[in-house]
Amino acid sequence: MRRALLFVILAALGCQSEMSNMMQDGPMDGGEPDARVEMPDGMVPPDPNALRINHMQLRATTNSYHQQDTEEDPELFAYTHLPLAEQAAEQGIRFFDFDLWPDRWSGRSLYPRVTDHPADNAAICLTWFRCLSNFRPWVEANDDQALVVFLVGEAWLFATSPGLHFQLDVLEDVILATVGRERVLKPADVRGEHPTLRDAIRADGWPTVEATRGRFMFVLNNRALARERYIERGGLDPDERLLFIVGDPDRAEDPETGDEVVFAFEPEFDGDPWYYDTDPDDLERMQALSAAGFLVYGTSDDPAMIADLRATGAHAVGTRFPALFGEIPPSGPVACNPITRPDDCDPADFQPRR
């Protein structure tokens, strides 16, 4: 036990030092029937023929860091993901999902894990810093790929209010140290001179695919204390905060939430503990949000539900088992969104240009 504890502490301190120095045609191939709906008034890009990031549909992994524990094997944790670079290269993943826990000893590390269950202690990368550091070589070798998205949840179980501020700063510190500010699509980049993100998207649309090649979008997936603290404090630089914020779908039309432009429809674990699908009752609402210009994420391990999520215009469809997506088709891993795509959208247009 002492040896294991020492290893964790040394690993955390080591990360602190390093940071300071620094489908064959298938379910996701973009060839689905045209299922678009007439777009309502609201957050609709003014030029429907411009290829923008909300015209994409991305393959996603759920709990992208997870590694199955060989000694603990409950169904919920019985899966292992490839390293992030291999997920991107071999499975076409362009949307990664992370849950992070704080380090109670050094305070300088965030650990990827979902719960405090013993089977959920293993990960393909030890810390948030290591995960992004290990991904950087793929990033540098593929700097012309379409936008890559990270959904970052958190479990600030031991956080006090001041500690939570600090942990949110560490979250951004790691992004800056590994990915670099210039590679991050920030809320300010989208907002421009408009008062809110919704105003900007209504007037100008989301950024184009070409303008965001080689860049990354980070989204804070929290609707509780961390979300409120991040809105109030704005990260390391309130005017240039790095993370977008997941919104509450029940308040999608609330004018007071003008910076909530991303919505995640994830499973609720208050019933069957092995249920891992987005609620089918949310599909109609997801389609309406997608058509209105919001970005939407859903998840499932059921092929039929994955097809439904895709048809409803989800911009990212996540699963614990990416083999369900099938092989990467010749047109590439990014599909045209069936709800928002322009008439001449070709999934090959999302491929790197070189």
GROMACS .gro file of C-alpha atoms in nm:
model
  354
    1MET     CA    1   0.000   0.000   0.000
    2ARG     CA    2   0.281   0.243   0.090
    3ARG     CA    3   0.462   0.161  -0.234
    4ALA     CA    4   0.147   0.227  -0.438
    5LEU     CA    5   0.087   0.555  -0.257
    6LEU     CA    6   0.447   0.662  -0.316
    7PHE     CA    7   0.413   0.583  -0.688
    8VAL     CA    8   0.104   0.802  -0.718
    9ILE     CA    9   0.269   1.093  -0.537
   10LEU     CA   10   0.588   1.071  -0.743
   11ALA     CA   11   0.390   1.049  -1.064
   12ALA     CA   12   0.192   1.357  -0.972
   13LEU     CA   13   0.507   1.553  -0.884
   14GLY     CA   14   0.671   1.438  -1.205
   15CYS     CA   15   0.380   1.567  -1.409
   16GLN     CA   16   0.403   1.899  -1.226
   17SER     CA   17   0.771   1.931  -1.320
   18GLU     CA   18   0.710   1.836  -1.684
   19MET     CA   19   0.423   2.076  -1.717
   20SER     CA   20   0.629   2.358  -1.588
   21ASN     CA   21   0.889   2.286  -1.863
   22MET     CA   22   0.709   2.282  -2.137
   23MET     CA   23  -1.731   0.266  -4.199
   24GLN     CA   24  -1.604   0.067  -4.506
   25ASP     CA   25  -1.961   0.210  -4.565
   26GLY     CA   26  -2.127   0.169  -4.233
   27PRO     CA   27  -2.301   0.349  -3.952
   28MET     CA   28  -2.075   0.656  -3.958
   29ASP     CA   29  -1.977   0.695  -4.325
   30GLY     CA   30  -2.188   0.999  -4.411
   31GLY     CA   31  -2.396   0.811  -4.668
   32GLU     CA   32  -2.728   0.807  -4.483
   33PRO     CA   33  -3.056   0.918  -4.646
   34ASP     CA   34  -3.126   1.289  -4.633
   35ALA     CA   35  -3.309   1.330  -4.301
   36ARG     CA   36  -3.285   1.707  -4.275
   37VAL     CA   37  -3.568   1.910  -4.135
   38GLU     CA   38  -3.669   2.265  -4.209
   39MET     CA   39  -3.460   2.481  -3.979
   40PRO     CA   40  -3.652   2.696  -3.731
   41ASP     CA   41  -3.579   3.058  -3.660
   42GLY     CA   42  -3.302   3.115  -3.410
   43MET     CA   43  -2.942   3.007  -3.416
   44VAL     CA   44  -2.922   2.918  -3.784
   45PRO     CA   45  -2.607   3.015  -3.979
   46PRO     CA   46  -2.690   3.287  -4.234
   47ASP     CA   47  -2.512   3.105  -4.517
   48PRO     CA   48  -2.629   2.740  -4.533
   49ASN     CA   49  -2.378   2.658  -4.808
   50ALA     CA   50  -2.068   2.746  -4.606
   51LEU     CA   51  -1.911   2.431  -4.462
   52ARG     CA   52  -1.902   2.489  -4.087
   53ILE     CA   53  -1.816   2.282  -3.784
   54ASN     CA   54  -2.181   2.220  -3.699
   55HIS     CA   55  -2.215   2.049  -4.037
   56MET     CA   56  -1.989   1.768  -3.912
   57GLN     CA   57  -2.079   1.447  -3.736
   58LEU     CA   58  -1.798   1.297  -3.528
   59ARG     CA   59  -1.719   0.954  -3.391
   60ALA     CA   60  -1.677   0.969  -3.014
   61THR     CA   61  -1.566   0.737  -2.738
   62THR     CA   62  -1.729   0.740  -2.397
   63ASN     CA   63  -1.480   0.759  -2.108
   64SER     CA   64  -1.204   0.775  -2.369
   65TYR     CA   65  -0.928   0.699  -2.118
   66HIS     CA   66  -1.078   0.384  -1.966
   67GLN     CA   67  -0.884   0.059  -1.924
   68GLN     CA   68  -1.047  -0.258  -1.797
   69ASP     CA   69  -0.922  -0.379  -1.462
   70THR     CA   70  -0.822  -0.744  -1.491
   71GLU     CA   71  -0.927  -0.820  -1.133
   72GLU     CA   72  -1.255  -0.634  -1.129
   73ASP     CA   73  -1.495  -0.706  -1.412
   74PRO     CA   74  -1.846  -0.568  -1.361
   75GLU     CA   75  -2.027  -0.510  -1.688
   76LEU     CA   76  -2.018  -0.132  -1.665
   77PHE     CA   77  -1.636  -0.127  -1.669
   78ALA     CA   78  -1.564  -0.424  -1.900
   79TYR     CA   79  -1.400  -0.233  -2.185
   80THR     CA   80  -1.060  -0.090  -2.274
   81HIS     CA   81  -0.986   0.196  -2.510
   82LEU     CA   82  -0.679   0.233  -2.726
   83PRO     CA   83  -0.441   0.523  -2.656
   84LEU     CA   84  -0.585   0.849  -2.787
   85ALA     CA   85  -0.356   0.865  -3.090
   86GLU     CA   86  -0.457   0.512  -3.191
   87GLN     CA   87  -0.824   0.592  -3.140
   88ALA     CA   88  -0.780   0.883  -3.379
   89ALA     CA   89  -0.570   0.697  -3.637
   90GLU     CA   90  -0.728   0.351  -3.633
   91GLN     CA   91  -1.089   0.415  -3.526
   92GLY     CA   92  -1.145   0.764  -3.660
   93ILE     CA   93  -1.233   0.910  -3.320
   94ARG     CA   94  -1.251   1.290  -3.324
   95PHE     CA   95  -1.444   1.350  -3.002
   96PHE     CA   96  -1.301   1.240  -2.667
   97ASP     CA   97  -1.483   1.220  -2.334
   98PHE     CA   98  -1.298   1.264  -2.002
   99ASP     CA   99  -1.397   1.262  -1.635
  100LEU     CA  100  -1.132   1.402  -1.403
  101TRP     CA  101  -1.070   1.365  -1.030
  102PRO     CA  102  -0.842   1.597  -0.833
  103ASP     CA  103  -0.518   1.493  -0.669
  104ARG     CA  104  -0.559   1.540  -0.293
  105TRP     CA  105  -0.185   1.533  -0.219
  106SER     CA  106   0.003   1.763  -0.452
  107GLY     CA  107  -0.300   1.947  -0.588
  108ARG     CA  108  -0.131   1.971  -0.928
  109SER     CA  109  -0.273   1.670  -1.110
  110LEU     CA  110  -0.612   1.560  -1.237
  111TYR     CA  111  -0.678   1.190  -1.279
  112PRO     CA  112  -0.908   1.038  -1.544
  113ARG     CA  113  -1.172   0.811  -1.392
  114VAL     CA  114  -1.549   0.788  -1.375
  115THR     CA  115  -1.634   0.675  -1.022
  116ASP     CA  116  -1.473   0.553  -0.700
  117HIS     CA  117  -1.552   0.191  -0.789
  118PRO     CA  118  -1.239  -0.032  -0.759
  119ALA     CA  119  -1.281  -0.141  -1.121
  120ASP     CA  120  -1.258   0.217  -1.237
  121ASN     CA  121  -0.904   0.288  -1.115
  122ALA     CA  122  -0.723   0.186  -1.435
  123ALA     CA  123  -0.669   0.423  -1.728
  124ILE     CA  124  -0.469   0.423  -2.049
  125CYS     CA  125  -0.293   0.738  -1.924
  126LEU     CA  126  -0.224   0.820  -1.560
  127THR     CA  127  -0.311   1.191  -1.553
  128TRP     CA  128  -0.485   1.456  -1.763
  129PHE     CA  129  -0.139   1.592  -1.842
  130ARG     CA  130  -0.012   1.254  -1.959
  131CYS     CA  131  -0.323   1.192  -2.169
  132LEU     CA  132  -0.282   1.514  -2.366
  133SER     CA  133   0.099   1.483  -2.379
  134ASN     CA  134   0.075   1.136  -2.529
  135PHE     CA  135  -0.173   1.267  -2.785
  136ARG     CA  136   0.045   1.558  -2.896
  137PRO     CA  137   0.258   1.366  -3.151
  138TRP     CA  138  -0.056   1.272  -3.343
  139VAL     CA  139  -0.171   1.632  -3.321
  140GLU     CA  140   0.154   1.763  -3.467
  141ALA     CA  141   0.158   1.503  -3.741
  142ASN     CA  142  -0.205   1.576  -3.838
  143ASP     CA  143  -0.225   1.952  -3.807
  144ASP     CA  144  -0.460   1.981  -4.105
  145GLN     CA  145  -0.736   1.757  -3.968
  146ALA     CA  146  -1.084   1.893  -3.896
  147LEU     CA  147  -1.165   2.018  -3.547
  148VAL     CA  148  -1.117   1.768  -3.261
  149VAL     CA  149  -1.337   1.801  -2.950
  150PHE     CA  150  -1.274   1.710  -2.585
  151LEU     CA  151  -1.570   1.690  -2.347
  152VAL     CA  152  -1.424   1.733  -1.998
  153GLY     CA  153  -1.639   1.632  -1.703
  154GLU     CA  154  -1.517   1.645  -1.348
  155ALA     CA  155  -1.575   1.484  -1.011
  156TRP     CA  156  -1.449   1.746  -0.768
  157LEU     CA  157  -1.534   1.520  -0.476
  158PHE     CA  158  -1.288   1.676  -0.235
  159ALA     CA  159  -1.301   2.031  -0.365
  160THR     CA  160  -1.363   2.328  -0.145
  161SER     CA  161  -1.466   2.648  -0.317
  162PRO     CA  162  -1.109   2.790  -0.332
  163GLY     CA  163  -0.974   2.447  -0.427
  164LEU     CA  164  -1.222   2.424  -0.710
  165HIS     CA  165  -1.091   2.749  -0.856
  166PHE     CA  166  -0.742   2.606  -0.841
  167GLN     CA  167  -0.840   2.279  -1.006
  168LEU     CA  168  -1.010   2.461  -1.291
  169ASP     CA  169  -0.688   2.657  -1.339
  170VAL     CA  170  -0.492   2.331  -1.350
  171LEU     CA  171  -0.736   2.201  -1.610
  172GLU     CA  172  -0.650   2.498  -1.833
  173ASP     CA  173  -0.279   2.490  -1.744
  174VAL     CA  174  -0.254   2.138  -1.881
  175ILE     CA  175  -0.426   2.234  -2.205
  176LEU     CA  176  -0.187   2.525  -2.253
  177ALA     CA  177   0.119   2.315  -2.169
  178THR     CA  178   0.031   2.027  -2.401
  179VAL     CA  179  -0.189   2.155  -2.683
  180GLY     CA  180  -0.097   2.524  -2.680
  181ARG     CA  181  -0.324   2.828  -2.684
  182GLU     CA  182  -0.292   2.876  -3.060
  183ARG     CA  183  -0.448   2.533  -3.125
  184VAL     CA  184  -0.753   2.590  -2.905
  185LEU     CA  185  -1.082   2.718  -3.045
  186LYS     CA  186  -1.188   2.950  -2.762
  187PRO     CA  187  -1.533   3.091  -2.689
  188ALA     CA  188  -1.396   3.439  -2.763
  189ASP     CA  189  -1.299   3.322  -3.113
  190VAL     CA  190  -1.662   3.238  -3.183
  191ARG     CA  191  -1.818   3.529  -2.993
  192GLY     CA  192  -1.619   3.801  -3.166
  193GLU     CA  193  -1.778   4.140  -3.104
  194HIS     CA  194  -2.118   3.996  -3.015
  195PRO     CA  195  -2.245   4.002  -2.655
  196THR     CA  196  -2.301   3.624  -2.633
  197LEU     CA  197  -2.212   3.309  -2.821
  198ARG     CA  198  -2.573   3.262  -2.926
  199ASP     CA  199  -2.582   3.611  -3.074
  200ALA     CA  200  -2.261   3.538  -3.264
  201ILE     CA  201  -2.385   3.208  -3.405
  202ARG     CA  202  -2.721   3.358  -3.498
  203ALA     CA  203  -2.548   3.639  -3.685
  204ASP     CA  204  -2.233   3.477  -3.822
  205GLY     CA  205  -2.272   3.101  -3.782
  206TRP     CA  206  -2.018   2.864  -3.633
  207PRO     CA  207  -1.661   2.895  -3.760
  208THR     CA  208  -1.585   2.724  -4.087
  209VAL     CA  209  -1.416   2.388  -4.115
  210GLU     CA  210  -1.123   2.548  -4.297
  211ALA     CA  211  -1.068   2.810  -4.024
  212THR     CA  212  -1.055   2.546  -3.751
  213ARG     CA  213  -0.832   2.281  -3.909
  214GLY     CA  214  -0.570   2.155  -3.666
  215ARG     CA  215  -0.751   2.307  -3.371
  216PHE     CA  216  -0.923   2.169  -3.061
  217MET     CA  217  -1.240   2.254  -2.879
  218PHE     CA  218  -1.266   2.184  -2.506
  219VAL     CA  219  -1.608   2.173  -2.337
  220LEU     CA  220  -1.668   2.171  -1.961
  221ASN     CA  221  -1.936   1.911  -1.893
  222ASN     CA  222  -2.076   2.021  -1.559
  223ARG     CA  223  -2.402   2.179  -1.448
  224ALA     CA  224  -2.315   2.230  -1.082
  225LEU     CA  225  -2.052   2.413  -0.877
  226ALA     CA  226  -1.763   2.382  -1.124
  227ARG     CA  227  -1.976   2.528  -1.402
  228GLU     CA  228  -2.081   2.825  -1.188
  229ARG     CA  229  -1.725   2.891  -1.074
  230TYR     CA  230  -1.595   2.877  -1.428
  231ILE     CA  231  -1.862   3.118  -1.551
  232GLU     CA  232  -1.787   3.358  -1.265
  233ARG     CA  233  -1.409   3.340  -1.282
  234GLY     CA  234  -1.351   3.255  -1.646
  235GLY     CA  235  -1.042   3.038  -1.603
  236LEU     CA  236  -0.685   3.169  -1.613
  237ASP     CA  237  -0.789   3.457  -1.840
  238PRO     CA  238  -1.157   3.554  -1.813
  239ASP     CA  239  -1.150   3.720  -2.156
  240GLU     CA  240  -0.982   3.423  -2.322
  241ARG     CA  241  -1.117   3.125  -2.132
  242LEU     CA  242  -1.040   2.797  -2.301
  243LEU     CA  243  -1.355   2.594  -2.238
  244PHE     CA  244  -1.706   2.615  -2.372
  245ILE     CA  245  -1.979   2.515  -2.125
  246VAL     CA  246  -2.239   2.239  -2.156
  247GLY     CA  247  -2.585   2.388  -2.126
  248ASP     CA  248  -2.904   2.267  -1.964
  249PRO     CA  249  -3.144   2.152  -2.240
  250ASP     CA  250  -3.439   2.256  -2.023
  251ARG     CA  251  -3.315   2.615  -2.048
  252ALA     CA  252  -3.220   2.612  -2.415
  253GLU     CA  253  -3.453   2.902  -2.492
  254ASP     CA  254  -3.365   3.103  -2.181
  255PRO     CA  255  -3.211   3.437  -2.289
  256GLU     CA  256  -3.007   3.443  -1.968
  257THR     CA  257  -2.798   3.147  -2.092
  258GLY     CA  258  -2.656   3.312  -2.400
  259ASP     CA  259  -2.320   3.134  -2.379
  260GLU     CA  260  -2.465   2.782  -2.357
  261VAL     CA  261  -2.438   2.648  -2.712
  262VAL     CA  262  -2.334   2.285  -2.650
  263PHE     CA  263  -2.564   2.019  -2.506
  264ALA     CA  264  -2.472   1.669  -2.387
  265PHE     CA  265  -2.745   1.406  -2.359
  266GLU     CA  266  -2.588   1.135  -2.147
  267PRO     CA  267  -2.731   0.838  -1.954
  268GLU     CA  268  -2.884   0.885  -1.614
  269PHE     CA  269  -2.759   0.628  -1.363
  270ASP     CA  270  -3.044   0.658  -1.117
  271GLY     CA  271  -3.212   0.342  -1.245
  272ASP     CA  272  -3.059   0.033  -1.401
  273PRO     CA  273  -2.683   0.071  -1.331
  274TRP     CA  274  -2.587  -0.094  -1.662
  275TYR     CA  275  -2.792   0.139  -1.878
  276TYR     CA  276  -2.556   0.340  -2.098
  277ASP     CA  277  -2.775   0.502  -2.365
  278THR     CA  278  -2.902   0.852  -2.411
  279ASP     CA  279  -3.273   0.853  -2.324
  280PRO     CA  280  -3.467   0.780  -2.648
  281ASP     CA  281  -3.725   1.034  -2.530
  282ASP     CA  282  -3.462   1.304  -2.589
  283LEU     CA  283  -3.415   1.232  -2.960
  284GLU     CA  284  -3.677   1.479  -3.079
  285ARG     CA  285  -3.534   1.753  -2.859
  286MET     CA  286  -3.182   1.675  -2.982
  287GLN     CA  287  -3.295   1.711  -3.342
  288ALA     CA  288  -3.457   2.047  -3.269
  289LEU     CA  289  -3.143   2.175  -3.097
  290SER     CA  290  -2.922   2.056  -3.381
  291ALA     CA  291  -3.145   2.220  -3.642
  292ALA     CA  292  -3.141   2.544  -3.444
  293GLY     CA  293  -2.762   2.564  -3.457
  294PHE     CA  294  -2.656   2.418  -3.121
  295LEU     CA  295  -2.394   2.143  -3.094
  296VAL     CA  296  -2.533   1.816  -2.954
  297TYR     CA  297  -2.373   1.500  -2.814
  298GLY     CA  298  -2.535   1.163  -2.740
  299THR     CA  299  -2.408   0.820  -2.644
  300SER     CA  300  -2.507   0.455  -2.681
  301ASP     CA  301  -2.369   0.103  -2.699
  302ASP     CA  302  -2.665  -0.022  -2.904
  303PRO     CA  303  -2.627  -0.017  -3.286
  304ALA     CA  304  -2.993   0.076  -3.339
  305MET     CA  305  -2.970   0.365  -3.094
  306ILE     CA  306  -2.643   0.481  -3.252
  307ALA     CA  307  -2.828   0.498  -3.585
  308ASP     CA  308  -3.108   0.696  -3.420
  309LEU     CA  309  -2.864   0.939  -3.261
  310ARG     CA  310  -2.697   0.986  -3.591
  311ALA     CA  311  -3.022   1.048  -3.775
  312THR     CA  312  -3.132   1.303  -3.518
  313GLY     CA  313  -2.837   1.526  -3.606
  314ALA     CA  314  -2.610   1.468  -3.309
  315HIS     CA  315  -2.275   1.628  -3.384
  316ALA     CA  316  -2.093   1.358  -3.192
  317VAL     CA  317  -2.209   1.003  -3.123
  318GLY     CA  318  -2.024   0.829  -2.841
  319THR     CA  319  -1.987   0.465  -2.740
  320ARG     CA  320  -1.770   0.247  -2.520
  321PHE     CA  321  -1.721   0.011  -2.815
  322PRO     CA  322  -1.599   0.204  -3.124
  323ALA     CA  323  -1.596  -0.113  -3.336
  324LEU     CA  324  -1.970  -0.048  -3.366
  325PHE     CA  325  -1.887   0.241  -3.601
  326GLY     CA  326  -1.730   0.007  -3.854
  327GLU     CA  327  -1.415   0.069  -4.057
  328ILE     CA  328  -1.315   0.419  -4.158
  329PRO     CA  329  -1.464   0.472  -4.504
  330PRO     CA  330  -1.259   0.610  -4.796
  331SER     CA  331  -1.423   0.950  -4.746
  332GLY     CA  332  -1.275   0.969  -4.395
  333PRO     CA  333  -1.402   0.936  -4.038
  334VAL     CA  334  -1.606   1.259  -4.029
  335ALA     CA  335  -1.958   1.242  -4.174
  336CYS     CA  336  -2.191   1.514  -4.298
  337ASN     CA  337  -2.453   1.593  -4.035
  338PRO     CA  338  -2.789   1.470  -4.174
  339ILE     CA  339  -2.981   1.762  -4.021
  340THR     CA  340  -2.758   2.065  -4.077
  341ARG     CA  341  -2.544   1.978  -4.379
  342PRO     CA  342  -2.559   2.198  -4.689
  343ASP     CA  343  -2.686   2.039  -5.010
  344ASP     CA  344  -2.340   1.986  -5.156
  345CYS     CA  345  -2.173   1.853  -4.841
  346ASP     CA  346  -1.922   1.578  -4.916
  347PRO     CA  347  -1.758   1.400  -4.618
  348ALA     CA  348  -1.433   1.405  -4.813
  349ASP     CA  349  -1.434   1.783  -4.763
  350PHE     CA  350  -1.357   1.722  -4.395
  351GLN     CA  351  -1.042   1.527  -4.479
  352PRO     CA  352  -0.697   1.689  -4.444
  353ARG     CA  353  -0.610   1.896  -4.751
  354ARG     CA  354  -0.260   1.768  -4.807
   0.00000   0.00000   0.00000
